[in-house]
Tab-separated table of C-alpha atoms in Angstrom:
chain	number	residue	atom	x	y	z
Q	1	UNK	CA	-4.157	-0.881	37.466
Q	2	UNK	CA	-5.170	-0.274	33.744
Q	3	UNK	CA	-4.298	-3.730	32.575
Q	4	UNK	CA	-7.575	-5.033	34.589
Q	5	UNK	CA	-9.811	-2.652	32.768
Q	6	UNK	CA	-11.944	-3.764	29.607
Q	7	UNK	CA	-11.327	-2.537	26.139
Q	8	UNK	CA	-14.360	-0.042	25.685
Q	9	UNK	CA	-15.848	0.539	22.022
Q	10	UNK	CA	-18.031	3.556	21.752
Q	11	UNK	CA	-20.627	2.974	18.908
Q	12	UNK	CA	-22.449	-0.022	17.596
Q	13	UNK	CA	-22.839	0.475	14.218
Q	14	UNK	CA	-21.047	-1.374	11.682
Q	15	UNK	CA	-17.709	-0.534	12.630
Q	16	UNK	CA	-18.012	-1.194	16.366
Q	17	UNK	CA	-19.848	-4.433	15.927
Q	18	UNK	CA	-17.505	-5.408	13.135
Q	19	UNK	CA	-14.484	-4.741	15.523
Q	20	UNK	CA	-16.212	-6.597	18.425
Q	21	UNK	CA	-16.684	-9.782	16.284
Q	22	UNK	CA	-13.105	-9.716	14.992
Q	23	UNK	CA	-11.773	-9.404	18.641
Q	24	UNK	CA	-14.069	-12.336	19.641
Q	25	UNK	CA	-12.598	-14.523	16.662
Q	26	UNK	CA	-9.326	-14.302	18.364
Q	27	UNK	CA	-10.243	-14.017	22.041
Q	28	UNK	CA	-13.506	-15.294	23.528
Q	29	UNK	CA	-13.098	-13.892	27.102
Q	30	UNK	CA	-11.213	-10.562	27.165
Q	31	UNK	CA	-13.766	-8.163	28.456
Q	32	UNK	CA	-15.432	-5.981	26.175
Q	33	UNK	CA	-17.657	-2.945	27.034
Q	34	UNK	CA	-19.739	-1.266	24.096
Q	35	UNK	CA	-21.448	2.256	24.651
Q	36	UNK	CA	-24.137	3.337	22.291
Q	37	UNK	CA	-26.466	6.313	22.150
Q	38	UNK	CA	-29.237	4.288	20.473
Q	39	UNK	CA	-31.027	1.072	21.093
Q	40	UNK	CA	-27.855	-1.562	19.912
Q	41	UNK	CA	-29.631	-3.154	17.307
Q	42	UNK	CA	-27.148	-4.752	14.882
Q	43	UNK	CA	-27.973	-3.469	11.282
Q	44	UNK	CA	-26.079	-2.625	8.253
Q	45	UNK	CA	-26.288	1.226	7.271
Q	46	UNK	CA	-26.033	0.722	3.577
Q	47	UNK	CA	-29.122	-1.294	3.631
Q	48	UNK	CA	-31.304	1.538	4.891
Q	49	UNK	CA	-31.781	2.780	1.288
Q	50	UNK	CA	-32.955	-0.671	0.227
Q	51	UNK	CA	-36.070	-1.059	2.202
Q	52	UNK	CA	-38.846	-0.913	-0.567
Q	53	UNK	CA	-36.538	-2.715	-2.780
Q	54	UNK	CA	-35.987	-5.557	-0.614
Q	55	UNK	CA	-39.783	-5.379	0.622
Q	56	UNK	CA	-38.756	-4.931	4.189
Q	57	UNK	CA	-39.897	-2.758	7.115
Q	58	UNK	CA	-37.027	-0.933	9.401
Q	59	UNK	CA	-37.144	-3.930	11.945
Q	60	UNK	CA	-36.874	-6.582	9.312
Q	61	UNK	CA	-33.634	-4.631	8.050
Q	62	UNK	CA	-32.072	-5.249	11.554
Q	63	UNK	CA	-30.087	-8.412	12.027
Q	64	UNK	CA	-30.163	-8.613	15.603
Q	65	UNK	CA	-31.356	-7.083	18.605
Q	66	UNK	CA	-29.091	-5.582	21.511
Q	67	UNK	CA	-29.950	-8.899	23.654
Q	68	UNK	CA	-28.769	-11.087	20.902
Q	69	UNK	CA	-25.644	-9.126	20.383
Q	70	UNK	CA	-24.664	-9.373	24.003
Q	71	UNK	CA	-25.161	-13.188	23.956
Q	72	UNK	CA	-23.463	-13.488	20.528
Q	73	UNK	CA	-20.379	-11.517	21.231
Q	74	UNK	CA	-20.338	-11.660	25.217
Q	75	UNK	CA	-20.431	-7.965	25.613
Q	76	UNK	CA	-21.299	-5.454	28.541
Q	77	UNK	CA	-23.471	-3.418	26.162
Q	78	UNK	CA	-24.663	-0.078	27.488
Q	79	UNK	CA	-27.553	1.115	25.319
Q	80	UNK	CA	-28.849	4.652	25.237
Q	81	UNK	CA	-25.887	6.134	26.920
Q	82	UNK	CA	-24.163	9.535	25.633
Q	83	UNK	CA	-20.741	9.942	26.168
Q	84	UNK	CA	-19.976	13.259	27.424
Q	85	UNK	CA	-16.014	13.152	27.762
Q	86	UNK	CA	-12.813	11.323	27.527
Q	87	UNK	CA	-10.101	11.692	30.381
Q	88	UNK	CA	-7.315	10.234	28.661
Q	89	UNK	CA	-4.945	10.690	31.441
Q	90	UNK	CA	-7.252	8.737	33.788
Q	91	UNK	CA	-8.025	6.179	31.015
Q	92	UNK	CA	-11.807	6.973	31.576
Q	93	UNK	CA	-14.722	7.509	29.444
Q	94	UNK	CA	-17.200	9.837	30.981
Q	95	UNK	CA	-20.960	9.156	30.400
Q	96	UNK	CA	-22.884	11.861	32.295
Q	97	UNK	CA	-22.600	10.765	35.960
Q	98	UNK	CA	-20.658	7.652	35.277
Q	99	UNK	CA	-16.951	6.869	34.548
Q	100	UNK	CA	-15.984	3.976	32.588
Q	101	UNK	CA	-12.386	2.812	32.700
Q	102	UNK	CA	-10.722	1.315	29.731
Q	103	UNK	CA	-7.471	-0.401	29.035
Q	104	UNK	CA	-8.068	0.399	25.265
Q	105	UNK	CA	-10.603	3.004	23.988
Q	106	UNK	CA	-11.781	2.672	20.486
Q	107	UNK	CA	-13.927	5.330	18.979
Q	108	UNK	CA	-16.420	4.274	16.258
Q	109	UNK	CA	-19.427	6.631	16.712
Q	110	UNK	CA	-19.641	7.452	13.213
Q	111	UNK	CA	-20.973	10.812	11.090
Q	112	UNK	CA	-23.339	13.422	11.592
Q	113	UNK	CA	-25.560	14.297	8.940
Q	114	UNK	CA	-25.130	17.757	7.728
Q	115	UNK	CA	-28.430	19.634	8.385
Q	116	UNK	CA	-29.175	22.913	6.372
Q	117	UNK	CA	-31.097	25.625	7.872
Q	118	UNK	CA	-33.832	26.526	5.884
Q	119	UNK	CA	-36.785	28.912	6.482
Q	120	UNK	CA	-40.295	28.066	6.970
Q	121	UNK	CA	-42.707	26.172	9.534
Q	122	UNK	CA	-42.333	22.816	7.848
Q	123	UNK	CA	-39.202	21.521	9.531
Q	124	UNK	CA	-40.887	18.538	11.362
Q	125	UNK	CA	-41.526	17.181	7.845
Q	126	UNK	CA	-37.834	17.093	7.336
Q	127	UNK	CA	-36.030	13.598	7.830
Q	128	UNK	CA	-32.246	13.031	7.816
Q	129	UNK	CA	-31.624	9.207	7.624
Q	130	UNK	CA	-28.334	8.418	9.469
Q	131	UNK	CA	-29.279	5.197	11.485
Q	132	UNK	CA	-31.911	2.711	12.082
Q	133	UNK	CA	-33.755	4.576	14.513
Q	134	UNK	CA	-34.116	7.845	12.155
Q	135	UNK	CA	-35.083	5.176	9.349
Q	136	UNK	CA	-37.925	3.785	11.623
Q	137	UNK	CA	-39.048	7.265	12.510
Q	138	UNK	CA	-39.293	7.950	8.554
Q	139	UNK	CA	-40.970	4.851	7.796
Q	140	UNK	CA	-43.796	5.491	10.531
Q	141	UNK	CA	-44.255	9.078	9.130
Q	142	UNK	CA	-44.330	7.669	5.451
Q	143	UNK	CA	-47.317	5.509	6.223
Q	144	UNK	CA	-50.513	6.506	3.908
Q	145	UNK	CA	-48.440	9.197	2.401
Q	146	UNK	CA	-47.333	9.509	-1.700
Q	147	UNK	CA	-44.912	12.346	-2.389
Q	148	UNK	CA	-41.557	12.525	-1.060
Q	149	UNK	CA	-39.004	15.401	-1.874
Q	150	UNK	CA	-35.142	14.782	-1.534
Q	151	UNK	CA	-32.545	17.468	-1.030
Q	152	UNK	CA	-29.407	16.278	-2.139
Q	153	UNK	CA	-28.160	14.031	-5.309
Q	154	UNK	CA	-25.149	12.469	-3.624
Q	155	UNK	CA	-25.224	8.769	-3.487
Q	156	UNK	CA	-27.727	8.585	-0.444
Q	157	UNK	CA	-30.124	10.910	-2.289
Q	158	UNK	CA	-29.891	8.884	-5.366
Q	159	UNK	CA	-30.351	5.578	-3.645
Q	160	UNK	CA	-33.381	6.631	-1.818
Q	161	UNK	CA	-34.916	7.929	-4.925
Q	162	UNK	CA	-34.529	4.627	-6.738
Q	163	UNK	CA	-35.680	2.863	-3.663
Q	164	UNK	CA	-38.891	5.025	-2.927
Q	165	UNK	CA	-39.653	4.717	-6.558
Q	166	UNK	CA	-39.582	1.062	-6.467
Q	167	UNK	CA	-42.193	1.559	-3.236
Q	168	UNK	CA	-44.432	3.447	-5.729
Q	169	UNK	CA	-43.806	6.783	-4.137
Q	170	UNK	CA	-43.732	10.105	-6.043
Q	171	UNK	CA	-40.128	11.330	-6.071
Q	172	UNK	CA	-38.458	14.835	-6.763
Q	173	UNK	CA	-34.853	15.400	-6.132
Q	174	UNK	CA	-33.528	18.858	-5.570
Q	175	UNK	CA	-29.836	19.667	-5.799
Q	176	UNK	CA	-27.074	22.433	-6.500
Q	177	UNK	CA	-25.076	20.453	-8.725
Q	178	UNK	CA	-25.705	20.041	-12.534
Q	179	UNK	CA	-25.430	16.199	-12.470
Q	180	UNK	CA	-25.566	13.443	-9.705
Q	181	UNK	CA	-22.850	12.364	-7.257
Q	182	UNK	CA	-20.486	14.981	-8.453
Q	183	UNK	CA	-17.124	14.309	-7.263
Q	184	UNK	CA	-17.880	10.484	-6.965
Q	185	UNK	CA	-18.847	9.804	-10.669
Q	186	UNK	CA	-17.221	11.027	-13.757
Q	187	UNK	CA	-20.090	12.828	-15.575
Q	188	UNK	CA	-21.054	10.172	-18.198
Q	189	UNK	CA	-21.821	7.679	-15.389
Q	190	UNK	CA	-23.617	10.260	-13.644
Q	191	UNK	CA	-25.684	11.055	-16.713
Q	192	UNK	CA	-26.329	7.493	-17.164
Q	193	UNK	CA	-27.797	6.995	-13.567
Q	194	UNK	CA	-29.843	10.158	-13.933
Q	195	UNK	CA	-31.498	9.045	-17.205
Q	196	UNK	CA	-32.353	5.890	-15.683
Q	197	UNK	CA	-33.951	7.442	-12.792
Q	198	UNK	CA	-35.802	9.714	-15.229
Q	199	UNK	CA	-36.971	6.661	-16.805
Q	200	UNK	CA	-38.046	5.368	-13.207
Q	201	UNK	CA	-40.092	8.514	-12.800
Q	202	UNK	CA	-37.666	10.425	-10.433
Q	203	UNK	CA	-38.331	14.114	-11.148
Q	204	UNK	CA	-35.035	16.303	-10.781
Q	205	UNK	CA	-34.847	19.769	-10.132
Q	206	UNK	CA	-30.957	20.522	-10.423
Q	207	UNK	CA	-28.869	23.766	-10.281
Q	208	UNK	CA	-31.111	24.942	-7.549
Q	209	UNK	CA	-31.799	24.747	-3.798
Q	210	UNK	CA	-34.541	24.804	-1.421
Q	211	UNK	CA	-35.242	28.108	0.038
Q	212	UNK	CA	-38.289	27.515	2.204
Q	213	UNK	CA	-40.370	24.598	3.479
Q	214	UNK	CA	-43.914	25.572	4.761
Q	215	UNK	CA	-46.656	23.515	6.224
Q	216	UNK	CA	-49.722	23.042	3.759
Q	217	UNK	CA	-52.314	20.804	4.965
Q	218	UNK	CA	-50.763	17.529	6.056
Q	219	UNK	CA	-47.737	17.947	3.897
Q	220	UNK	CA	-45.399	20.670	2.860
Q	221	UNK	CA	-44.757	23.339	0.004
Q	222	UNK	CA	-40.985	23.666	-1.138
Q	223	UNK	CA	-39.994	26.953	-2.691
Q	224	UNK	CA	-37.077	26.418	-4.726
Q	225	UNK	CA	-34.357	29.410	-5.539
Q	226	UNK	CA	-35.400	28.978	-9.558
Q	227	UNK	CA	-38.955	30.098	-8.621
Q	228	UNK	CA	-40.507	26.377	-8.640
Q	229	UNK	CA	-42.610	25.304	-6.100
Q	230	UNK	CA	-43.147	21.644	-5.150
Q	231	UNK	CA	-45.562	19.844	-3.108
Q	232	UNK	CA	-44.471	16.801	-0.867
Q	233	UNK	CA	-45.588	15.013	2.186
Q	234	UNK	CA	-42.238	14.509	3.533
Q	235	UNK	CA	-38.779	15.658	2.757
Q	236	UNK	CA	-35.379	13.868	3.071
Q	237	UNK	CA	-32.579	15.596	3.773
Q	238	UNK	CA	-29.377	13.930	2.031
Q	239	UNK	CA	-26.764	16.631	1.607
Q	240	UNK	CA	-23.761	15.193	3.327
Q	241	UNK	CA	-22.145	13.619	6.215
Q	242	UNK	CA	-19.482	14.957	8.584
Q	243	UNK	CA	-17.145	12.840	10.702
Q	244	UNK	CA	-18.142	13.356	14.356
Q	245	UNK	CA	-15.049	15.101	15.886
Q	246	UNK	CA	-16.300	17.552	18.314
Q	247	UNK	CA	-15.820	15.320	21.421
Q	248	UNK	CA	-12.569	13.957	20.446
Q	249	UNK	CA	-11.136	17.384	20.065
Q	250	UNK	CA	-12.579	18.760	23.359
Q	251	UNK	CA	-10.740	15.698	25.016
Q	252	UNK	CA	-7.436	16.940	23.496
Q	253	UNK	CA	-7.363	14.376	20.406
Q	254	UNK	CA	-5.997	15.752	17.076
Q	255	UNK	CA	-8.675	15.990	14.601
Q	256	UNK	CA	-8.606	17.442	10.915
Q	257	UNK	CA	-11.535	16.252	8.724
Q	258	UNK	CA	-11.776	13.382	10.916
Q	259	UNK	CA	-10.247	12.070	13.969
Q	260	UNK	CA	-6.585	11.709	12.841
Q	261	UNK	CA	-5.290	8.085	13.288
Q	262	UNK	CA	-2.359	6.337	11.551
Q	263	UNK	CA	-2.479	2.957	9.876
Q	264	UNK	CA	-2.329	1.292	13.398
Q	265	UNK	CA	-5.731	3.484	13.927
Q	266	UNK	CA	-3.997	5.009	17.011
Q	267	UNK	CA	-5.062	8.678	17.821
Q	268	UNK	CA	-2.880	11.243	19.341
Q	269	UNK	CA	-3.711	9.877	22.709
Q	270	UNK	CA	-2.338	6.654	24.128
Q	271	UNK	CA	-4.456	3.633	23.955
Q	272	UNK	CA	-7.184	5.493	22.198
Q	273	UNK	CA	-8.053	4.515	18.658
Q	274	UNK	CA	-10.669	5.298	16.033
Q	275	UNK	CA	-12.058	3.880	13.105
Q	276	UNK	CA	-15.031	3.867	10.555
Q	277	UNK	CA	-16.858	7.091	9.599
Q	278	UNK	CA	-15.379	9.357	12.289
Q	279	UNK	CA	-11.832	8.663	11.447
Q	280	UNK	CA	-9.248	9.928	8.919
Q	281	UNK	CA	-7.042	6.747	8.545
Q	282	UNK	CA	-3.488	8.132	7.243
Q	283	UNK	CA	-5.178	11.190	5.659
Q	284	UNK	CA	-8.010	9.171	4.049
Q	285	UNK	CA	-11.856	9.917	5.009
Q	286	UNK	CA	-13.605	7.183	3.443
Q	287	UNK	CA	-17.404	6.767	4.645
Q	288	UNK	CA	-17.758	3.307	3.173
Q	289	UNK	CA	-18.097	-0.399	4.358
Q	290	UNK	CA	-14.674	-1.886	2.728
Q	291	UNK	CA	-12.367	0.380	4.560
Q	292	UNK	CA	-13.831	0.020	7.853
Q	293	UNK	CA	-13.802	-3.977	7.743
Q	294	UNK	CA	-10.251	-3.634	6.831
Q	295	UNK	CA	-9.496	-1.477	9.844
Q	296	UNK	CA	-11.572	-3.516	12.064
Q	297	UNK	CA	-9.518	-6.811	11.239
Q	298	UNK	CA	-6.139	-4.893	11.838
Q	299	UNK	CA	-7.324	-3.095	15.045
Q	300	UNK	CA	-8.703	-6.271	16.391
Q	301	UNK	CA	-5.129	-7.801	16.050
Q	302	UNK	CA	-3.615	-4.770	17.623
Q	303	UNK	CA	-5.828	-4.725	20.584
Q	304	UNK	CA	-5.639	-8.620	21.344
Q	305	UNK	CA	-2.139	-9.481	20.156
Q	306	UNK	CA	0.328	-7.455	18.069
Q	307	UNK	CA	0.346	-3.808	16.735
Q	308	UNK	CA	-0.960	-4.127	13.135
Q	309	UNK	CA	-1.317	-1.595	10.359
Q	310	UNK	CA	-4.136	-1.709	8.205
Q	311	UNK	CA	-3.479	-1.775	4.196
Q	312	UNK	CA	-5.962	-0.377	2.131
Q	313	UNK	CA	-6.461	-2.442	-1.259
Q	314	UNK	CA	-8.503	-1.001	-3.962
Q	315	UNK	CA	-11.750	0.444	-2.512
Q	316	UNK	CA	-14.685	0.375	-4.976
Q	317	UNK	CA	-18.122	1.768	-4.083
Q	318	UNK	CA	-21.268	0.097	-4.906
Q	319	UNK	CA	-24.102	2.513	-5.770
Q	320	UNK	CA	-27.508	0.726	-4.987
Q	321	UNK	CA	-29.425	2.101	-7.786
Q	322	UNK	CA	-30.949	-1.149	-9.237
Q	323	UNK	CA	-32.510	0.910	-12.137
Q	324	UNK	CA	-28.858	1.272	-13.286
Q	325	UNK	CA	-26.368	-0.786	-11.269
Q	326	UNK	CA	-23.308	1.197	-10.546
Q	327	UNK	CA	-19.749	0.749	-9.232
Q	328	UNK	CA	-17.134	3.454	-8.616
Q	329	UNK	CA	-13.604	3.538	-7.752
Q	330	UNK	CA	-12.485	7.117	-7.802
Q	331	UNK	CA	-8.971	7.837	-8.923
Q	332	UNK	CA	-6.689	9.404	-6.212
Q	333	UNK	CA	-7.103	13.212	-6.011
Q	334	UNK	CA	-3.592	13.725	-7.104
Q	335	UNK	CA	-3.604	10.816	-9.918
Q	336	UNK	CA	-2.573	12.130	-13.332
Q	337	UNK	CA	-4.570	10.565	-16.348
Q	338	UNK	CA	-7.533	10.754	-18.738
Q	339	UNK	CA	-11.084	9.070	-18.539
Q	340	UNK	CA	-11.397	6.803	-21.414
Q	341	UNK	CA	-15.124	5.882	-22.228
Q	342	UNK	CA	-17.078	3.079	-23.675
Q	343	UNK	CA	-20.745	3.799	-23.949
Q	344	UNK	CA	-24.074	2.254	-25.245
Q	345	UNK	CA	-27.015	4.107	-23.659
Q	346	UNK	CA	-27.138	3.836	-20.083
Q	347	UNK	CA	-24.289	1.179	-19.886
Q	348	UNK	CA	-21.156	3.143	-19.278
Q	349	UNK	CA	-17.655	1.882	-18.808
Q	350	UNK	CA	-15.212	4.768	-17.917
Q	351	UNK	CA	-11.436	3.956	-17.185
Q	352	UNK	CA	-9.103	6.479	-15.615
Q	353	UNK	CA	-5.764	5.761	-17.159
Q	354	UNK	CA	-2.409	7.021	-16.878
Q	355	UNK	CA	-0.019	7.770	-19.724
Q	356	UNK	CA	1.452	4.341	-19.158
Q	357	UNK	CA	-2.011	2.510	-19.568
Q	358	UNK	CA	-2.236	1.876	-15.814
Q	359	UNK	CA	-5.931	1.911	-14.955
Q	360	UNK	CA	-5.961	4.160	-11.907
Q	361	UNK	CA	-9.773	4.402	-11.346
Q	362	UNK	CA	-12.859	3.485	-13.062
Q	363	UNK	CA	-16.944	3.843	-13.122
Q	364	UNK	CA	-19.038	1.213	-14.470
Q	365	UNK	CA	-22.845	1.300	-14.895
Q	366	UNK	CA	-25.651	-0.908	-16.077
Q	367	UNK	CA	-24.485	-4.047	-18.177
Q	368	UNK	CA	-20.687	-3.023	-17.407
Q	369	UNK	CA	-21.281	-3.217	-13.717
Q	370	UNK	CA	-20.547	-6.759	-13.743
Q	371	UNK	CA	-16.793	-6.032	-14.686
Q	372	UNK	CA	-16.300	-4.184	-11.203
Q	373	UNK	CA	-14.541	-7.185	-9.868
Q	374	UNK	CA	-12.336	-7.803	-12.781
Q	375	UNK	CA	-11.407	-3.776	-12.716
Q	376	UNK	CA	-10.908	-3.641	-9.087
Q	377	UNK	CA	-7.901	-6.284	-9.514
Q	378	UNK	CA	-6.240	-3.869	-12.033
Q	379	UNK	CA	-6.250	-0.706	-9.917
Q	380	UNK	CA	-3.201	-0.375	-7.814
Q	381	UNK	CA	-4.143	-0.517	-3.892
Q	382	UNK	CA	-4.338	2.529	-1.849
Q	383	UNK	CA	-1.428	1.183	0.208
Q	384	UNK	CA	1.217	-0.835	-1.236
J	1	UNK	CA	-26.328	-27.978	0.905
J	2	UNK	CA	-25.507	-25.162	3.358
J	3	UNK	CA	-26.428	-21.354	3.465
J	4	UNK	CA	-24.091	-18.644	4.365
J	5	UNK	CA	-24.896	-14.862	5.466
J	6	UNK	CA	-22.999	-11.848	4.667
J	7	UNK	CA	-22.387	-10.387	8.174
J	8	UNK	CA	-22.271	-6.974	6.841
J	9	UNK	CA	-25.574	-6.793	4.808
J	10	UNK	CA	-27.463	-10.007	5.825
J	11	UNK	CA	-27.359	-11.396	2.070
J	12	UNK	CA	-27.657	-15.020	2.019
J	13	UNK	CA	-25.544	-17.469	-0.302
J	14	UNK	CA	-27.513	-20.613	-0.865
J	15	UNK	CA	-25.406	-23.461	-2.106
J	16	UNK	CA	-28.374	-25.156	-3.727
J	17	UNK	CA	-28.987	-21.864	-5.704
J	18	UNK	CA	-25.605	-20.509	-6.425
J	19	UNK	CA	-25.149	-17.381	-7.824
J	20	UNK	CA	-25.836	-17.941	-11.542
J	21	UNK	CA	-25.602	-13.915	-12.310
J	22	UNK	CA	-21.811	-14.285	-11.480
J	23	UNK	CA	-21.479	-17.736	-13.167
J	24	UNK	CA	-21.747	-19.561	-9.909
J	25	UNK	CA	-23.671	-22.746	-10.908
J	26	UNK	CA	-26.704	-23.852	-8.444
J	27	UNK	CA	-24.985	-26.606	-6.361
J	28	UNK	CA	-21.560	-24.751	-5.782
J	29	UNK	CA	-20.248	-25.566	-2.449
J	30	UNK	CA	-19.168	-22.466	-0.451
J	31	UNK	CA	-15.547	-23.610	-0.412
J	32	UNK	CA	-15.656	-23.948	-4.206
J	33	UNK	CA	-16.866	-20.283	-4.592
J	34	UNK	CA	-13.964	-18.340	-6.050
J	35	UNK	CA	-11.952	-16.563	-3.466
J	36	UNK	CA	-12.379	-13.107	-5.213
J	37	UNK	CA	-16.242	-13.393	-5.361
J	38	UNK	CA	-17.785	-10.548	-3.334
J	39	UNK	CA	-20.707	-9.866	-1.761
J	40	UNK	CA	-23.276	-8.418	-4.530
J	41	UNK	CA	-25.153	-6.223	-2.363
J	42	UNK	CA	-22.357	-4.355	-0.270
J	43	UNK	CA	-19.012	-5.744	-2.021
J	44	UNK	CA	-17.289	-7.280	1.081
J	45	UNK	CA	-15.156	-10.376	0.356
J	46	UNK	CA	-15.817	-14.014	1.199
J	47	UNK	CA	-14.269	-13.675	4.479
J	48	UNK	CA	-16.961	-11.714	5.509
J	49	UNK	CA	-19.710	-14.427	5.240
J	50	UNK	CA	-20.591	-16.787	7.961
J	51	UNK	CA	-22.459	-20.259	7.881
J	52	UNK	CA	-25.868	-19.791	9.311
J	53	UNK	CA	-28.388	-22.732	10.011
J	54	UNK	CA	-31.600	-21.701	8.274
J	55	UNK	CA	-34.754	-23.942	9.080
């Protein structure tokens, strides 16, 4: 019975559409149903923090409408459809009233933004930007405005800070850490990005948090824990992402930080797979593009022909801060070694080396950023 | 001369222009771009580019 059912993919972000594209490279006809809670536009999430730098509106960052994707990839696409359950026994995906039978089910529904609960009546001025529809709403609200406060100094907060300055907005960044992108960048590289962003005109308020956001006229006043107050028209909340696991857990799948899958992207339930920002692949939660591209290629083979395990190579992360181009490949958490540093102003080359000289990770900024490809070849792959 | 587009981020490689920042001369055909060249915007490899027809 189930052999007649389609492959069902939940999510039309980069993971979902990349997987569908990889499947179609091998099989033009196998039925694919895609289910998405949003409008099904194809876009690249990392590009959402480049709108002003590229001079593009929200919809110009989209690459294709849902109609174009249906035609391009020969899909049965259900937009504005929210999944409410997975019946793994019956091989059925539940979307409210409807049940969609699957031969194979792929969860590619991404990650949720973490939202802080902050006091004050200015909450409707606070935006989290996690998808194209969020970005559209933000850009609409931004029309005619001047000042943006960003909560969070992680990769997304820093990229938006740079992009909004390129759009000539006044930008303040507030974060509890004492530097930028802690946990991703070694300190000298983080300081280089910070110094370049300061030169660009970004105001930093580190080692403090936002206590209150209150309406004031058309904008808001932010009261910081260190006693400072800031005025802004809009606030971006960029304090982190969390893989979406609730529905998987409620459906009996094993979850940890993400939905747990092995290197064949198999969850604990038969014929149910996961990839992208919602998945914890062989213990790795990596919310970046390269891992999901590798996963979509392997999984397409598994779904169409034979079971294939993904092999992660080196996974460098590009940080899109054009004022100080940066690329980082963090060393594994259990790596033993030391950082070795070359520095000339905001140009930093930091290599994490083992005792025998093997490079286990790196961070390069400014003029050293061009060395990212050469360095990536030196770092041992995640999977041998 | 053809144009190729990164399916991930939409970046366009124009053979006529090459990519001089990475030492790829104008007029370099896609097949002659080094296999290890990666998208300058998002870091994916050559395999994630597809040929597109533009105007």
